[in-house]
Amino acid sequence: MDVESPKVICPVCKGSCDMEESLTAQSNQNVIFECPICGYERRNIQTSKG
């Protein structure tokens, strides 16, 4: 069974990329988003766990 990875849409360029390519989870429950298309980066995104 081939399951497609969830997609993330960049808020700047509206490009779509795989979640594994653009999101990094930190040990303090924050998340980093990095767009591989335009280079936009957002750090310390709060999650419902942190």
PDB file of C-alpha atoms in Angstrom:
ATOM      1  CA  MET A   1       0.000   0.000   0.000  1.00  0.00           C
ATOM      2  CA  ASP A   2       1.581   3.248  -1.179  1.00  0.00           C
ATOM      3  CA  VAL A   3       0.436   6.092   1.076  1.00  0.00           C
ATOM      4  CA  GLU A   4       1.153   9.620  -0.092  1.00  0.00           C
ATOM      5  CA  SER A   5       2.776  11.967   2.410  1.00  0.00           C
ATOM      6  CA  PRO A   6       0.637  14.891   3.670  1.00  0.00           C
ATOM      7  CA  LYS A   7       1.268  18.174   1.856  1.00  0.00           C
ATOM      8  CA  VAL A   8       2.081  21.530   3.436  1.00  0.00           C
ATOM      9  CA  ILE A   9       1.276  24.796   1.631  1.00  0.00           C
ATOM     10  CA  CYS A  10       3.659  27.723   2.035  1.00  0.00           C
ATOM     11  CA  PRO A  11       1.870  30.921   3.172  1.00  0.00           C
ATOM     12  CA  VAL A  12       4.210  33.052   1.016  1.00  0.00           C
ATOM     13  CA  CYS A  13       4.612  31.336  -2.372  1.00  0.00           C
ATOM     14  CA  LYS A  14       1.612  28.960  -2.050  1.00  0.00           C
ATOM     15  CA  GLY A  15       3.868  26.103  -3.153  1.00  0.00           C
ATOM     16  CA  SER A  16       2.993  22.600  -1.993  1.00  0.00           C
ATOM     17  CA  CYS A  17       5.615  20.228  -0.596  1.00  0.00           C
ATOM     18  CA  ASP A  18       5.751  17.038   1.443  1.00  0.00           C
ATOM     19  CA  MET A  19       5.498  17.448   5.195  1.00  0.00           C
ATOM     20  CA  GLU A  20       8.827  15.630   5.696  1.00  0.00           C
ATOM     21  CA  GLU A  21      10.577  18.183   3.455  1.00  0.00           C
ATOM     22  CA  SER A  22       9.309  21.293   5.208  1.00  0.00           C
ATOM     23  CA  LEU A  23       8.523  20.658   8.903  1.00  0.00           C
ATOM     24  CA  THR A  24      11.004  19.922  11.679  1.00  0.00           C
ATOM     25  CA  ALA A  25       9.850  19.056  15.207  1.00  0.00           C
ATOM     26  CA  GLN A  26      11.975  20.306  18.076  1.00  0.00           C
ATOM     27  CA  SER A  27      12.368  18.637  21.455  1.00  0.00           C
ATOM     28  CA  ASN A  28      10.566  21.538  23.169  1.00  0.00           C
ATOM     29  CA  GLN A  29       7.350  20.778  21.185  1.00  0.00           C
ATOM     30  CA  ASN A  30       7.886  23.685  18.770  1.00  0.00           C
ATOM     31  CA  VAL A  31       7.932  23.242  15.008  1.00  0.00           C
ATOM     32  CA  ILE A  32      10.080  24.869  12.305  1.00  0.00           C
ATOM     33  CA  PHE A  33       8.646  25.392   8.814  1.00  0.00           C
ATOM     34  CA  GLU A  34      11.094  25.813   5.918  1.00  0.00           C
ATOM     35  CA  CYS A  35       9.800  26.116   2.350  1.00  0.00           C
ATOM     36  CA  PRO A  36      12.116  24.290  -0.069  1.00  0.00           C
ATOM     37  CA  ILE A  37      10.624  26.278  -2.966  1.00  0.00           C
ATOM     38  CA  CYS A  38      11.014  29.934  -1.921  1.00  0.00           C
ATOM     39  CA  GLY A  39      13.155  29.626   1.215  1.00  0.00           C
ATOM     40  CA  TYR A  40      10.604  31.144   3.624  1.00  0.00           C
ATOM     41  CA  GLU A  41      11.228  30.067   7.223  1.00  0.00           C
ATOM     42  CA  ARG A  42       9.129  30.322  10.352  1.00  0.00           C
ATOM     43  CA  ARG A  43      10.461  29.140  13.701  1.00  0.00           C
ATOM     44  CA  ASN A  44       8.927  28.327  17.075  1.00  0.00           C
ATOM     45  CA  ILE A  45       5.471  27.466  15.793  1.00  0.00           C
ATOM     46  CA  GLN A  46       3.494  26.499  18.878  1.00  0.00           C
ATOM     47  CA  THR A  47       1.650  23.189  18.779  1.00  0.00           C
ATOM     48  CA  SER A  48      -1.298  21.985  20.829  1.00  0.00           C
ATOM     49  CA  LYS A  49       1.168  19.957  22.926  1.00  0.00           C
ATOM     50  CA  GLY A  50       3.443  22.894  23.757  1.00  0.00           C
TER      51      GLY A  50
END
